[in-house]
mmCIF file of C-alpha atoms in Angstrom:
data_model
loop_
_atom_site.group_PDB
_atom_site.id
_atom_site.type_symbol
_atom_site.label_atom_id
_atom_site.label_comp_id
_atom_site.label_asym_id
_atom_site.label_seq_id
_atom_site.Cartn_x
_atom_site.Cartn_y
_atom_site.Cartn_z
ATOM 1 C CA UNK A 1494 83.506 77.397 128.155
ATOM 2 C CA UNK A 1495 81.020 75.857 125.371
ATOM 3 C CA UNK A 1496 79.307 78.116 123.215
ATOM 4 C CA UNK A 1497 75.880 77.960 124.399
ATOM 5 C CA UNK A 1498 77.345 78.945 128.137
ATOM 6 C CA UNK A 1499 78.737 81.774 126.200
ATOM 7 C CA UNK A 1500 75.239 82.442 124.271
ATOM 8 C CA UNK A 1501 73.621 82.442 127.577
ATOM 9 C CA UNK A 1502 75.769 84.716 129.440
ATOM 10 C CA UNK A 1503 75.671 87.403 126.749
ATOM 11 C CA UNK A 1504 71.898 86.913 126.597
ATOM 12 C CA UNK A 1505 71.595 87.394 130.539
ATOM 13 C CA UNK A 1506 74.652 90.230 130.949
ATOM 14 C CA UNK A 1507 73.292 92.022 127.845
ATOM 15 C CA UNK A 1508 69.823 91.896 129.598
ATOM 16 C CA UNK A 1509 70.917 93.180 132.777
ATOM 17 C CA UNK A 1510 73.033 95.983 131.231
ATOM 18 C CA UNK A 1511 69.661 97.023 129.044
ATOM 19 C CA UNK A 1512 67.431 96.533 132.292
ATOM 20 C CA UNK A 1513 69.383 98.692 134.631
ATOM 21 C CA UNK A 1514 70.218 101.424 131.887
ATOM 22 C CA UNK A 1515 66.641 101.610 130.719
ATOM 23 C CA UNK A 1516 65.565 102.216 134.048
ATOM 24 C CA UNK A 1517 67.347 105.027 134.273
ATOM 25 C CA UNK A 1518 66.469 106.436 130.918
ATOM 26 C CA UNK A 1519 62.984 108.214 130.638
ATOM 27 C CA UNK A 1520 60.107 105.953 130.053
ATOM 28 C CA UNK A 1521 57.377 108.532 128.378
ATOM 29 C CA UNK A 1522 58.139 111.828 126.188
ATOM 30 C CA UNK A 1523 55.489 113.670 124.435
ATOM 31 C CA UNK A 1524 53.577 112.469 121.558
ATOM 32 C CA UNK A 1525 55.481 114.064 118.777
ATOM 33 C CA UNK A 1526 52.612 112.850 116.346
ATOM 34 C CA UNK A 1527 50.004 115.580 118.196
ATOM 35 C CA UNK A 1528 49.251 118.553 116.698
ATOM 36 C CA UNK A 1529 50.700 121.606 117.146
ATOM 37 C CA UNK A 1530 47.150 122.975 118.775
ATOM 38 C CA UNK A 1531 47.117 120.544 121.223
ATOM 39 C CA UNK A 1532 46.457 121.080 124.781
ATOM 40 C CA UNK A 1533 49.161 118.847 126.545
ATOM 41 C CA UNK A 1534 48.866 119.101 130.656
ATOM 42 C CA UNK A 1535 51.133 119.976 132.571
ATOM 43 C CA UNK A 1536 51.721 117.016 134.839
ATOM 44 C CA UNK A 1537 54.567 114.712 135.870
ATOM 45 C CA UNK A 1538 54.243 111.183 135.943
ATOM 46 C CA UNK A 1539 56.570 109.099 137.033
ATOM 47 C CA UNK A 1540 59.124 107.842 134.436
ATOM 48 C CA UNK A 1541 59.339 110.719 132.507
ATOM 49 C CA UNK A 1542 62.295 112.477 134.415
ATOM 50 C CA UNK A 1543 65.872 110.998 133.739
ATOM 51 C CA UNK A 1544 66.956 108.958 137.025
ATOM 52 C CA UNK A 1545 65.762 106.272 139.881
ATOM 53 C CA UNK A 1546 62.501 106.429 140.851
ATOM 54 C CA UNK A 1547 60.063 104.417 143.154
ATOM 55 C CA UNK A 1548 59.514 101.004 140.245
ATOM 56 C CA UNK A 1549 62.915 101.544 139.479
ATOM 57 C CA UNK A 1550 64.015 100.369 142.295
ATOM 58 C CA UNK A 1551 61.946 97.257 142.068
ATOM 59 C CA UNK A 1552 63.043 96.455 138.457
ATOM 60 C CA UNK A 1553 66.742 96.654 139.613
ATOM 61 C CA UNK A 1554 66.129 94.286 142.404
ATOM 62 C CA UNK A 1555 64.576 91.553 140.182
ATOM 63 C CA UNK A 1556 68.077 91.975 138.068
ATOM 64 C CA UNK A 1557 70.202 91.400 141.587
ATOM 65 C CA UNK A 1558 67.895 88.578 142.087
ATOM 66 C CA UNK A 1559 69.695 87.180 138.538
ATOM 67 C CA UNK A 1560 73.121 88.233 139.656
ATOM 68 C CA UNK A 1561 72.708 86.729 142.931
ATOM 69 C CA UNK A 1562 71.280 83.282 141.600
ATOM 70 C CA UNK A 1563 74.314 83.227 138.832
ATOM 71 C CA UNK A 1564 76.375 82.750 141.906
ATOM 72 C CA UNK A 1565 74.887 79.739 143.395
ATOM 73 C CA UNK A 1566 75.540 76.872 141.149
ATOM 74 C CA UNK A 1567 72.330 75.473 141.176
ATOM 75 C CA UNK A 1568 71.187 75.536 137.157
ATOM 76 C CA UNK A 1569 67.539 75.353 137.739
ATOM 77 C CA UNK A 1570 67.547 77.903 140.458
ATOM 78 C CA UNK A 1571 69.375 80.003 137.879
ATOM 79 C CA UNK A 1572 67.284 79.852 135.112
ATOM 80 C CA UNK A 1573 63.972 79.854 137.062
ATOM 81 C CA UNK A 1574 64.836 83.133 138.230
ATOM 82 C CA UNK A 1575 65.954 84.296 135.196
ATOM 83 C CA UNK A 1576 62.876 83.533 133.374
ATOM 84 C CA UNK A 1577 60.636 85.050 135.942
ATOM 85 C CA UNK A 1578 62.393 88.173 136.012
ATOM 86 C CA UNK A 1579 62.356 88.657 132.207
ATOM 87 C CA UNK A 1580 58.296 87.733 132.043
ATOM 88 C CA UNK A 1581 57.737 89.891 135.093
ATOM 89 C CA UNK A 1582 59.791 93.053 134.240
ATOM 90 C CA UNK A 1583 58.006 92.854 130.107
ATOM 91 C CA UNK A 1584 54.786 92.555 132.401
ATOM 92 C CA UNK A 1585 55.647 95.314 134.620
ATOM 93 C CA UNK A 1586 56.289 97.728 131.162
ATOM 94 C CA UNK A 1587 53.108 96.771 129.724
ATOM 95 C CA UNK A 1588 51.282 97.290 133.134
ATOM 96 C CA UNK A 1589 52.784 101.000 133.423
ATOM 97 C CA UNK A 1590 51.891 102.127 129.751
ATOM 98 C CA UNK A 1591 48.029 101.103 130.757
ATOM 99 C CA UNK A 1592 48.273 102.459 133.563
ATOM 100 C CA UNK A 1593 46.732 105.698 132.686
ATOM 101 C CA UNK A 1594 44.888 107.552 130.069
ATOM 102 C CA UNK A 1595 47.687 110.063 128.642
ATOM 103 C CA UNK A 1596 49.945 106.918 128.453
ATOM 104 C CA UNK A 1597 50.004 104.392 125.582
ATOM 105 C CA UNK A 1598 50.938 104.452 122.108
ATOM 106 C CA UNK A 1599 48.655 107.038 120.427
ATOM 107 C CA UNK A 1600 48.288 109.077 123.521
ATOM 108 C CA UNK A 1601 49.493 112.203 125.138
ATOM 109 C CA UNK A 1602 52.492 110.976 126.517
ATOM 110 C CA UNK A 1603 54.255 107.560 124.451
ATOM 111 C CA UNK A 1604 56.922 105.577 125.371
ATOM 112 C CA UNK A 1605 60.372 106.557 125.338
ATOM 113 C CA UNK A 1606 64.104 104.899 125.068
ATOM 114 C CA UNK A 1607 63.841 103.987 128.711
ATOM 115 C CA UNK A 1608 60.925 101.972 128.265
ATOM 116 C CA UNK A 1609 61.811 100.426 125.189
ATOM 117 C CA UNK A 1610 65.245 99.424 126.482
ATOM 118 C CA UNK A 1611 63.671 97.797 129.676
ATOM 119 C CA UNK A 1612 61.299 95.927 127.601
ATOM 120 C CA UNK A 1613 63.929 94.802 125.184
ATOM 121 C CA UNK A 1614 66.340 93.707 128.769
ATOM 122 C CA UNK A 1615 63.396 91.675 129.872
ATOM 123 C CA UNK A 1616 62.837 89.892 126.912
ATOM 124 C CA UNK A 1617 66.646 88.751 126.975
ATOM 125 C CA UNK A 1618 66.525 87.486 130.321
ATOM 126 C CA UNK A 1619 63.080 85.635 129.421
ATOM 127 C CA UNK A 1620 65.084 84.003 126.048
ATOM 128 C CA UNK A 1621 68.025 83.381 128.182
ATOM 129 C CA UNK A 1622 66.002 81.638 130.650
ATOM 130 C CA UNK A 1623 64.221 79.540 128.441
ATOM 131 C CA UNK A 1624 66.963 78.641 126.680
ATOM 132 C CA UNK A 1625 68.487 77.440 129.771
ATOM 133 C CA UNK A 1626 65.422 75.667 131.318
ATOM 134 C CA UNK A 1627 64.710 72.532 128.994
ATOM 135 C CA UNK A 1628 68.362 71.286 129.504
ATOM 136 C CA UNK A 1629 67.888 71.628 133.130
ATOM 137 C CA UNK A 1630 64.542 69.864 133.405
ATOM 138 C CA UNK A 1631 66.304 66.892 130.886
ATOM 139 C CA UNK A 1632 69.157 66.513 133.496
ATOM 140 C CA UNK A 1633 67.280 66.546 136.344
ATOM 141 C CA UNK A 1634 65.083 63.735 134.857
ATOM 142 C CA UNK A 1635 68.509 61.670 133.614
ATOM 143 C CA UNK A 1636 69.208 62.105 137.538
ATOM 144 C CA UNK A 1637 66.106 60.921 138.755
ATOM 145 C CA UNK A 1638 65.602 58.221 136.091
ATOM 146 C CA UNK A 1639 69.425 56.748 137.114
ATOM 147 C CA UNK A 1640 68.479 57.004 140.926
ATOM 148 C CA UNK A 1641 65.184 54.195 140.457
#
């Protein structure tokens, strides 16, 4: 095993791991910057309770997407997939915090260790998978240069 195999599995285990345990962290938590006056309401948005919930599940099937692609031994398949699912999970964490007015960073409600750890997961697939993809496209243009 070469180093930069090595590299890249840490990258896309170590995203996984952070993916799947960030889901199941809560994403928002009070604003512990608001003053002690203010009115906070008393509803419950999803991601603030500890567990799976409904875009959980989602999140966690992008990540078996990855597992399931390391299997096949096709390297562009592998880090395709890999770099979608990192741009589209960082895309999906932005998407929620905007999602609604008590959520953001100088709201109500901010984002908590479950968010952040997601975030930080989906940027390590998306590094993982882009450090994988130029090598593939180079090979795959050796192939199809040696095959004219």
């Amino acid at each position: 095993m070469t180093n930069p195999s090595l590299r890249d599995r840490i990258l896309v285990g170590g995203g996984i791991m952070t993916v799947s345990v960030g889901t199941y962290l809560p994403w928002l938590k009070t604003n512990p910057n608001l003053p002690p006056d203010a009115e906070i309401p008393t509803v419950l948005l999803p991601g603030m309770n500890t567990g799976f919930e409904a875009f959980d599940f989602a999140l966690l099937g992008l990540v078996g997407l990855v597992l399931l692609s390391r299997v096949s031994s096709r390297k562009r398949l592998q880090s395709i997939v890999t770099l979608l699912t990192g741009v589209g999970t960082v895309l999906f964490c932005v998407f929620y915090l905007s999602g609604s007015s008590l959520t953001g960073f100088n709201t109500t409600f901010v984002p908590g260790l479950g968010w952040y750890l997601t975030v930080f997961g989906g940027v390590l697939l998306f590094v993982a998978g882009g450090r994988q993809l130029p090598s593939v496209i180079q090979s795959s243009t050796i192939i199809s240069s040696l095959n004219d």
